[in-house]
Coordinates of C-alpha atoms in Angstrom, one line a residue:
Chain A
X1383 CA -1.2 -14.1 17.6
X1384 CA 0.0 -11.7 14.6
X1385 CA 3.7 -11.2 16.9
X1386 CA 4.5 -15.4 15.6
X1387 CA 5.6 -16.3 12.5
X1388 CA 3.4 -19.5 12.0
X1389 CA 4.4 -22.6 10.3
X1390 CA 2.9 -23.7 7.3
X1391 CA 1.1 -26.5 9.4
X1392 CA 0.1 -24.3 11.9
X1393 CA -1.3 -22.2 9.2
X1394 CA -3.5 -24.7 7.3
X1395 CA -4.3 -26.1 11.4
X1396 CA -5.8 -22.3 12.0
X1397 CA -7.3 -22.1 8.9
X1398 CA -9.5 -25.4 9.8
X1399 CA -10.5 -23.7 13.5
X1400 CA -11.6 -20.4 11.9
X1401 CA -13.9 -22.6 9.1
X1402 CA -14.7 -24.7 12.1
X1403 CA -16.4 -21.9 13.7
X1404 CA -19.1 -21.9 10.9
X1405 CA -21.1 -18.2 9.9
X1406 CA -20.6 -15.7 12.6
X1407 CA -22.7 -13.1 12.6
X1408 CA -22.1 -9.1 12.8
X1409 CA -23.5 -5.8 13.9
X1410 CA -26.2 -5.1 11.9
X1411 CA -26.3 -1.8 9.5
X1412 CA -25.9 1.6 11.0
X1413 CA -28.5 2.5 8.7
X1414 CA -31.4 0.4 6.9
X1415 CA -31.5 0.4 2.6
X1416 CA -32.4 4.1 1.8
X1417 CA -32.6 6.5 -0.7
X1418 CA -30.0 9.2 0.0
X1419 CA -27.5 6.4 -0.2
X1420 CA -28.7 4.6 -2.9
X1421 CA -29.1 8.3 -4.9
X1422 CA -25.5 8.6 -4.0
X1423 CA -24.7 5.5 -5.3
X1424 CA -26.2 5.6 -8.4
X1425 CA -25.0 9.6 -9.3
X1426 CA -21.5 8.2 -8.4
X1427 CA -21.4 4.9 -10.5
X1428 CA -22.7 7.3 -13.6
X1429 CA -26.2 4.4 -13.3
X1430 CA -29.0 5.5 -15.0
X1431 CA -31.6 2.6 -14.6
X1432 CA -34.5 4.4 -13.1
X1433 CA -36.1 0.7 -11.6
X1434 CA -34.1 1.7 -7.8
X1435 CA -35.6 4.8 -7.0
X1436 CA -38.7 4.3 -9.1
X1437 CA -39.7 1.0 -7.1
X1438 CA -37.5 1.4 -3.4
X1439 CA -35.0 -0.9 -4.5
X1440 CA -31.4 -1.0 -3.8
X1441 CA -29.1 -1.9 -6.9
X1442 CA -27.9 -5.3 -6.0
X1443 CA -24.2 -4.7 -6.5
X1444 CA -24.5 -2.3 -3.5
X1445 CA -24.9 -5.5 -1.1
X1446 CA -22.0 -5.1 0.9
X1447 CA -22.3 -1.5 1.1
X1448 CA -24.8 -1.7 3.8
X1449 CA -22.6 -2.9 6.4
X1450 CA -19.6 -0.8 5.5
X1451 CA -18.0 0.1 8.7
X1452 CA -17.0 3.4 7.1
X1453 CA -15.0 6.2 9.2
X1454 CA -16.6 4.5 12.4
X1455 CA -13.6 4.1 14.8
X1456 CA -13.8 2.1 17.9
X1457 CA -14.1 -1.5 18.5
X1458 CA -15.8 -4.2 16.3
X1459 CA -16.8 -7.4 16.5
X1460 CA -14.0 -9.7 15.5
X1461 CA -14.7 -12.3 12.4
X1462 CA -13.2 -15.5 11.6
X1463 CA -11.6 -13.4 9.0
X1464 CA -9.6 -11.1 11.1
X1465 CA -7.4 -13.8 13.0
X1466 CA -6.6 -15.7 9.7
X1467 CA -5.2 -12.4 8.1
X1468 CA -3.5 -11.4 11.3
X1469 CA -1.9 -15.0 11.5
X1470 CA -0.6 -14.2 7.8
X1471 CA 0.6 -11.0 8.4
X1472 CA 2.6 -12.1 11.4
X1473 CA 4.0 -14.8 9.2
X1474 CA 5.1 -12.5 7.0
X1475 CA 2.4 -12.7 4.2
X1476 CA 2.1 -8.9 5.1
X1477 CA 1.1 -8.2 0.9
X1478 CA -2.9 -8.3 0.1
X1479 CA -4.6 -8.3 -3.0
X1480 CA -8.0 -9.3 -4.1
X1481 CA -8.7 -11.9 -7.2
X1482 CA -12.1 -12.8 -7.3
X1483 CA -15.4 -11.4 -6.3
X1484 CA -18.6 -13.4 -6.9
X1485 CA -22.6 -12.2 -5.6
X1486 CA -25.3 -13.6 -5.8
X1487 CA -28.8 -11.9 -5.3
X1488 CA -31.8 -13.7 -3.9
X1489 CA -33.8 -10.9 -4.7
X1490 CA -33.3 -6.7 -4.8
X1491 CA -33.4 -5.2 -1.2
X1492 CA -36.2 -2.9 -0.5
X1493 CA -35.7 0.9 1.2
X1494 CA -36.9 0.2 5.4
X1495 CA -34.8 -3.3 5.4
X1496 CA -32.1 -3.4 7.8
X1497 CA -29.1 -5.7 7.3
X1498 CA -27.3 -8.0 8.9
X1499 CA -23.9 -9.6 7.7
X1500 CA -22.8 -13.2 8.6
X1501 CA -19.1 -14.1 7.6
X1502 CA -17.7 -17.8 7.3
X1503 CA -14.0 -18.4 6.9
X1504 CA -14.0 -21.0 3.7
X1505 CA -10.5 -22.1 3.6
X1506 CA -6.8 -21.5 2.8
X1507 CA -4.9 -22.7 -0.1
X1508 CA -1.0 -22.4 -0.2
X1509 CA 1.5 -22.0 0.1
X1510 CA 1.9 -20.8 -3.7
X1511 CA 4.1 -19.0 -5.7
X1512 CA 2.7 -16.7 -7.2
X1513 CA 3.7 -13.5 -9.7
X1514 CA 3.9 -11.4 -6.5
X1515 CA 5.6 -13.9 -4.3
X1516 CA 4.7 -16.7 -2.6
X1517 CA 1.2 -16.5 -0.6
X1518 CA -1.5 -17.9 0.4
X1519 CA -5.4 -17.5 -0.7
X1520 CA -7.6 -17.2 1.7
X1521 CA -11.6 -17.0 1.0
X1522 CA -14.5 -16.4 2.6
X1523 CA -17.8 -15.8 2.6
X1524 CA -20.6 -13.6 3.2
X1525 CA -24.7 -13.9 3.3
X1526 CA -26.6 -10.8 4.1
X1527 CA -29.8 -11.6 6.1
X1528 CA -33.0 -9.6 6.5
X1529 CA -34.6 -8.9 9.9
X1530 CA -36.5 -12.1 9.4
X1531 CA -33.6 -13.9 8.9
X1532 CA -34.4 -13.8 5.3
X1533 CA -30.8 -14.2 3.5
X1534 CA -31.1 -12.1 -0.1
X1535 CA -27.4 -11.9 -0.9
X1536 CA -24.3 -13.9 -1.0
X1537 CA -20.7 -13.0 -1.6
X1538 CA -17.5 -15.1 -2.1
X1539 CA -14.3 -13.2 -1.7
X1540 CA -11.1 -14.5 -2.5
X1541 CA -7.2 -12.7 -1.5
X1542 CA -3.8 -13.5 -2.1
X1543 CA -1.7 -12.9 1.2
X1544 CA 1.7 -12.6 -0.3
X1545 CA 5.2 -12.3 1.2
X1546 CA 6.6 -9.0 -0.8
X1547 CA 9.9 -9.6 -2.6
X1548 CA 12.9 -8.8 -0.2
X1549 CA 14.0 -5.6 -0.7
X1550 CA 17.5 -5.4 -2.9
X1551 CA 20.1 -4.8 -0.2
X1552 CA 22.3 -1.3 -1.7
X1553 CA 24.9 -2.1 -3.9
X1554 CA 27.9 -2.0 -0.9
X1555 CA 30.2 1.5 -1.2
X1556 CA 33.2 0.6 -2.7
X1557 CA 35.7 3.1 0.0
X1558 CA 35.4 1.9 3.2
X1559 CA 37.0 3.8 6.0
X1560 CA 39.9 1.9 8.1
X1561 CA 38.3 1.5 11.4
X1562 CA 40.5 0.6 14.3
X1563 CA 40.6 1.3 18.0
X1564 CA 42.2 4.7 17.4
X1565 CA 39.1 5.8 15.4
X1566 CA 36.4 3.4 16.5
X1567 CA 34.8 6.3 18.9
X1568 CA 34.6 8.4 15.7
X1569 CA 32.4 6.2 13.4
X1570 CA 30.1 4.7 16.1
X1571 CA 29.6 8.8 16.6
X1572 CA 28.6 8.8 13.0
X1573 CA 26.1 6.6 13.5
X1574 CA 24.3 7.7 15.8
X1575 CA 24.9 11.5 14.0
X1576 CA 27.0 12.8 16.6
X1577 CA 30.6 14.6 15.3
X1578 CA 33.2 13.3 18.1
X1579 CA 36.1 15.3 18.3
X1580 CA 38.8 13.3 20.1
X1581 CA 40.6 14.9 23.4
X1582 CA 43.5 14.4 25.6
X1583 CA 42.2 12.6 28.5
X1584 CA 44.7 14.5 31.0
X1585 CA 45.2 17.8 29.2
X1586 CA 41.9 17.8 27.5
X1587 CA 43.4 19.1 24.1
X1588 CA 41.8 18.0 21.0
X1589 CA 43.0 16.4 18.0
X1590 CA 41.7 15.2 14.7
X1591 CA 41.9 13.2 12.9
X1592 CA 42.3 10.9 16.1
X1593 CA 45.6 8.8 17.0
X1594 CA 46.9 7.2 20.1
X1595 CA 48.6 9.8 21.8
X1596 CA 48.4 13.5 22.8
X1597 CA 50.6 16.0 20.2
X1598 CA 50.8 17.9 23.6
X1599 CA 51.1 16.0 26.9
X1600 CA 52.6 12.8 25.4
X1601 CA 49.3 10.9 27.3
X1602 CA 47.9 8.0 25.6
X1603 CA 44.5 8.9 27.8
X1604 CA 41.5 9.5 25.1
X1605 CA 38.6 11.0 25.6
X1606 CA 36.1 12.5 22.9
X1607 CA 34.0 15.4 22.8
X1608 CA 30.7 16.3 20.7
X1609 CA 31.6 18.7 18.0
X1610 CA 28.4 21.1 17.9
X1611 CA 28.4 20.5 13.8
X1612 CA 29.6 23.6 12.1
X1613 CA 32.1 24.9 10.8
X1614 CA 33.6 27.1 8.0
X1615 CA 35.7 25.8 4.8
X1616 CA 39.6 26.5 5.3
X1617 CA 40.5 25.2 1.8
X1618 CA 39.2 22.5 -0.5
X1619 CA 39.8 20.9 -3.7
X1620 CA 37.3 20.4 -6.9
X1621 CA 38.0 16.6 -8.2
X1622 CA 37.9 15.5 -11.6
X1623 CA 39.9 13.3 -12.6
X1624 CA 40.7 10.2 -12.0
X1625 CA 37.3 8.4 -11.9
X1626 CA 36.9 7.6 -8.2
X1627 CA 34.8 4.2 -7.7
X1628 CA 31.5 5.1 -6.3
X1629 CA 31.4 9.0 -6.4
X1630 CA 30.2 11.2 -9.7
X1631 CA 33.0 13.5 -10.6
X1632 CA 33.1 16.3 -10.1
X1633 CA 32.9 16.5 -6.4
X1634 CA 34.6 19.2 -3.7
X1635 CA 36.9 17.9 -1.2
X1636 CA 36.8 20.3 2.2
X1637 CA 38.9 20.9 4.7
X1638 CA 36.7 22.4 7.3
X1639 CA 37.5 24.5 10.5
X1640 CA 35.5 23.4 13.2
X1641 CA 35.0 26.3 16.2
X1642 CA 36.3 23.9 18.7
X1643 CA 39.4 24.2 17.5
X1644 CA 40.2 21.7 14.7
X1645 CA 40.0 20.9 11.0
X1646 CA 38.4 18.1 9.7
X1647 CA 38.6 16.8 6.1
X1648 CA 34.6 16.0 4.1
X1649 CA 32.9 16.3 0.9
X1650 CA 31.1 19.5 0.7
X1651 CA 27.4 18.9 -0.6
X1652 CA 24.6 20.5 -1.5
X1653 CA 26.0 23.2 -3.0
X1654 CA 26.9 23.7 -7.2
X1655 CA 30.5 23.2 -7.1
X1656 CA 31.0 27.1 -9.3
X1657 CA 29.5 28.2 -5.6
X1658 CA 31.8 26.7 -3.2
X1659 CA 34.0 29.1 -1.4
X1660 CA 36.5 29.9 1.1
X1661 CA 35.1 30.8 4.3
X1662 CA 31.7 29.7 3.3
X1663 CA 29.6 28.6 6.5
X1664 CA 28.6 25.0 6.4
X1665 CA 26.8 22.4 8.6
X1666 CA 27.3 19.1 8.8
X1667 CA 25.1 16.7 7.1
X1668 CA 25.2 12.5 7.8
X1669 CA 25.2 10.5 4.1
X1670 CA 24.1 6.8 4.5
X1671 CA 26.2 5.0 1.5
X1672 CA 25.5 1.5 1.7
X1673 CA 23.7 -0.8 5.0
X1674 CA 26.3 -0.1 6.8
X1675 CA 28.3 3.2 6.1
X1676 CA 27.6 6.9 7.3
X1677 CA 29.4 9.0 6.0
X1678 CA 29.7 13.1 7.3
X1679 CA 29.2 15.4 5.0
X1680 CA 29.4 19.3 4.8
X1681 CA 26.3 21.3 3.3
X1682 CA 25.9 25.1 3.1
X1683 CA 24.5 26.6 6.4
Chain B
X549 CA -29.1 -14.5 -28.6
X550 CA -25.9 -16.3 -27.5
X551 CA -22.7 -14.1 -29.7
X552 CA -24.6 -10.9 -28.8
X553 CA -22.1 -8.2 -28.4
X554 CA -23.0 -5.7 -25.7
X555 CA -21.9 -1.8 -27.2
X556 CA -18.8 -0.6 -25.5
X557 CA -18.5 1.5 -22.3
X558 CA -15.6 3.9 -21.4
X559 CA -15.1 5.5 -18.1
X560 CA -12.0 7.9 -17.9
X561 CA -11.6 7.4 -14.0
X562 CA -10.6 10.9 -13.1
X563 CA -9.6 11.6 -9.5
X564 CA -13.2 12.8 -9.2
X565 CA -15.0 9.7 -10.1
X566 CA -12.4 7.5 -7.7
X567 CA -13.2 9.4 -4.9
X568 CA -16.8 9.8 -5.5
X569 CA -17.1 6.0 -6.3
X570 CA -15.1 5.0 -2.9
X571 CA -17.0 6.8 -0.6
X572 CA -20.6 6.2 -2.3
X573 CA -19.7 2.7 -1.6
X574 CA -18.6 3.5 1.8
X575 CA -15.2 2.7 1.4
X576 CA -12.9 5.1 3.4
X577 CA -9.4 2.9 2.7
X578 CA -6.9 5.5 1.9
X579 CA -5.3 4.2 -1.1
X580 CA -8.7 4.8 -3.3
X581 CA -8.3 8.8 -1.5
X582 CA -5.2 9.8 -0.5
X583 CA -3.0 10.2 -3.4
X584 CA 0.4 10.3 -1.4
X585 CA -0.6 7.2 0.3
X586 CA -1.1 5.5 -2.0
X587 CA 2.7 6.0 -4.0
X588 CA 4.2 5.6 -0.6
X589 CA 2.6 2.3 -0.4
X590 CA 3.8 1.6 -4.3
X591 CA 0.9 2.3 -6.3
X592 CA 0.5 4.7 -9.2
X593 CA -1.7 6.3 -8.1
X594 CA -5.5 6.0 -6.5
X595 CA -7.1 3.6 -7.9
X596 CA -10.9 2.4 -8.0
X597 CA -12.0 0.1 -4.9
X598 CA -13.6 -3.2 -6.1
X599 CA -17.2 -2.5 -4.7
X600 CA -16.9 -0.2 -7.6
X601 CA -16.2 -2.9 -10.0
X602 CA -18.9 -4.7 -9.4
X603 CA -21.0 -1.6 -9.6
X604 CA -19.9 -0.8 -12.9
X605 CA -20.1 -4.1 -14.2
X606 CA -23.7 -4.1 -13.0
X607 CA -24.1 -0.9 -14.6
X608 CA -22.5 -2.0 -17.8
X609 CA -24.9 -4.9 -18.1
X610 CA -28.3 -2.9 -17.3
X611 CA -27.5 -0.4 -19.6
X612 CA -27.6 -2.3 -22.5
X613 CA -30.6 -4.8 -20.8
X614 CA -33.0 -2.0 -19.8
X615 CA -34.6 -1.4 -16.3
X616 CA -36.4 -4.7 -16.4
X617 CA -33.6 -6.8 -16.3
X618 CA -33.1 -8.1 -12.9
X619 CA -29.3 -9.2 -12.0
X620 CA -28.6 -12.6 -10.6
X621 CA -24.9 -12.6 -9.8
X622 CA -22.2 -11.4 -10.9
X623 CA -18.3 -13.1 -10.9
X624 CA -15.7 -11.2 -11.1
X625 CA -12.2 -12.1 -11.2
X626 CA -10.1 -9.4 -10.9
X627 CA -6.6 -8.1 -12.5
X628 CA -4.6 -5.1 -12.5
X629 CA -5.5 -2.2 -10.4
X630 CA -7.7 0.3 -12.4
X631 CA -5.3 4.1 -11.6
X632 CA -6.9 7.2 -11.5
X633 CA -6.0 9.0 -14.8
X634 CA -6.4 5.8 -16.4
X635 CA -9.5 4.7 -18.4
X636 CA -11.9 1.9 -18.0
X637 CA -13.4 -0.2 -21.0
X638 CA -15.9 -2.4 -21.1
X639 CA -17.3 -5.2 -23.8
X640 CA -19.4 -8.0 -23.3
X641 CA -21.0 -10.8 -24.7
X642 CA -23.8 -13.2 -24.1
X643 CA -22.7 -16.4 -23.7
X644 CA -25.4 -18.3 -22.3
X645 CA -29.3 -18.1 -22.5
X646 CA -31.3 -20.6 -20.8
X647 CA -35.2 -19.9 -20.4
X648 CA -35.5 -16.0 -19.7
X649 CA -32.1 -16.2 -18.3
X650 CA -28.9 -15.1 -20.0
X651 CA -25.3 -15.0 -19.2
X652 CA -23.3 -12.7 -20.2
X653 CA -19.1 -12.1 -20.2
X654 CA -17.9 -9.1 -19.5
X655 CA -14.1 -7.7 -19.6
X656 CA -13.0 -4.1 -18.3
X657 CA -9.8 -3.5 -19.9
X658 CA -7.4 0.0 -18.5
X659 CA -4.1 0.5 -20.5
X660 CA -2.5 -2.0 -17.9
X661 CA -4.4 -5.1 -18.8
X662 CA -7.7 -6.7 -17.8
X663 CA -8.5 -4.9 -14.6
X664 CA -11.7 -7.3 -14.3
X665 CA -12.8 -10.3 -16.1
X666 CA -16.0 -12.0 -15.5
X667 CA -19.9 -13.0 -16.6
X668 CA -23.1 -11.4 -15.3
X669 CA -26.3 -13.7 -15.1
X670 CA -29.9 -12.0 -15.2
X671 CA -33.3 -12.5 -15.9
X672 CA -35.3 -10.6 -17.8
X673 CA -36.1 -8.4 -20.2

């Protein structure tokens, strides 16, 4: 159920089977109203009334405490509750926050009682826009019963289920590299962070950057081969001026020798430009510049 | 009776007492813990759990009405989340009284806003 975005109809249709089921009831407490809890309570709240340990009673407010799963792991019994919210999280109300709380006490519980919550599913109101986005309030409800079926407290809870605002897509990179069927291989490699070196398909020489035919052997066979990513800085260039669009001057411009053979031209990150040297070891590092561009980079090794 | 102004309450909400609050009240969701969690998910910080509200406001309210009060209900309509760092403030006033049985309205104000806005009935004293 929470794989399927739901339509609003569906929705609201759900929304009338789960308050159609009426109060469900759950496991009862792992542990009856006693008086390490309630001194633990009380010591953390800062509450000094002396009435709860004076006279066995629990403070009211600690009503839905009782039936707290906890840390317990392991299945529990599902409530009307639990398909509604996986319905709106599967339609993409994934956002939660709570906006009203309401109890009501029958009477104070007494240390020894044991209980028992019973949740109904109250209804669904939306959709709505709201400051958070647009959502839906769900509310339900829940009564606390005794052993003898006595109920002592009641408890209204309200949420917004809220579809988060869409992320803002990255501004796009302004320099886009010209891809084409000589240098496809290269960029796909880049996005998957693999450093393809191209190579004669007959002679198996390597070339870069990457063009149609072989410098050697005249084929127009390619092949590519996986660079293993280091490499040490042949020469390289400290740009200041002009303002490039998208990059913070100044940046180093590297021409790297690769082991395998070739030299490939990168940014060298990573590094305080005063620091950059000839010869200097370096590794190559993948920079994701906008949705769609990765671009290699060289960083110290 | 009714214009009664209850004396303020502060609670600074150190780590300490958002922890201590959360698990008291059983509550082992890991943004009212886990600090990390918490800004990877977006928020501040911790930040109290809501069956810590109503404690407080209960506490707030039998504080200033004395061990023989005995608390009805209590509404609470919540606002901004209430950080860890942050510090908790809460007025009141009686705005009803019916009988032995007043109604009070309480707000809980962090530097945010109104983390909790709402009225407390009891009977008694």
């Amino acid at each position: 159920m929470s794989g399927r975005a739901m339509t609003e109809e569906e929705l609201h249709e759900l929304a009338g089977k789960q308050v159609a089921l009426g109060e469900v009831r759950g496991a009862p407490a792992a542990d009856p109203v006693n008086v390490p809890m309630i001194r633990h309570w009380l010591t953390a709240m800062g509450d000094e009334n002396p009435r709860y340990l004076e006279q066995g009673l629990a403070p009211p407010a600690m009503a839905q405490v009782w039936t707290m799963p906890g840390l317990r792991r392991g299945p529990r019994e599902r409530s009307p509750v639990d398909d509604m919210m996986a319905a709106l999280d599967g339609s993409g109300y994934t956002g939660v926050v709570a906006t009203n709380c309401e109890q009501t006490y029958h009477r104070y519980v007494r240390v020894g009682e044991r209980l028992t919550p019973a949740t109904r599913f109250s209804g669904l109101a939306g959709p709505k826009r709201t400051a958070l986005g647009v959502g839906y309030f769900a509310t339900w409800n829940i009564t606390w019963y005794t052993e003898d079926d006595e109920p002592v407290a009641d408890m209204m809870f309200r949420v917004l289920k809220f579809r988060p605002p869409e992320r803002k897509a990255t501004e796009p990179y302004p320099l886009q590299p010209a891809v084409n069927q000589d240098t496809a291989f290269f960029w796909e490699g880049v996005t998957k962070g693999e450093l393809r070196v191209q190579s004669c398909a007959d002679c198996g020489e390597l070339r870069h950057p990457p063009g149609p035919l072989c410098p050697r052997c005249r084929s127009t066979e390619r092949a590519y081969r996986l660079a293993a990513g280091t490499g040490t800085l042949f020469s390289y260039v400290v740009h200041h001026y002009p303002p490039v669009p998208g990059r913070q001057a100044p940046f180093v411009v590297g021409v790297v020798e690769l082991p395998e053979g070739v030299r490939i031209v990168g940014n060298v990150v990573d590094c305080p430009v005063e620091e950059v040297r000839i010869g200097m070891p370096l590794r190559v590092t993948y920079r994701r510049m906008d949705d769609r561009l990765v671009l290699p980079m060289w960083a110290p090794a | 009776m009714i214009g009664t102004a209850l004396p303020e309450l502060s609670i600074d909400l150190t780590p300490t007492v958002v922890v201590a609050t959360a698990l008291a009240t059983m509550d082992y969701t890991p943004v009212h813990h886990d600090t990390a969690l918490a800004r990877a998910q977006g928020s501040t910080d911790i930040f109290l759990n809501i069956l810590t509200t109503m404690g407080l406001v209960e506490r707030y309210v039998t504080d200033w009405a004395g061990p023989a009060a005995v608390i009805r209900s209590i509404d609470v309509k919540l606002g901004v989340p209430a950080y860890a760092g942050d510090r908790l403030t809460f007025s009141g006033t009686v705005v009803a009284g019916e009988g032995d049985r007043l109604t009070v309205e309480v707000r809980g104000r962090v530097s945010l806003g109104e983390h909790a806005t709402g009225t407390v009935t009891l009977e008694g004293p």
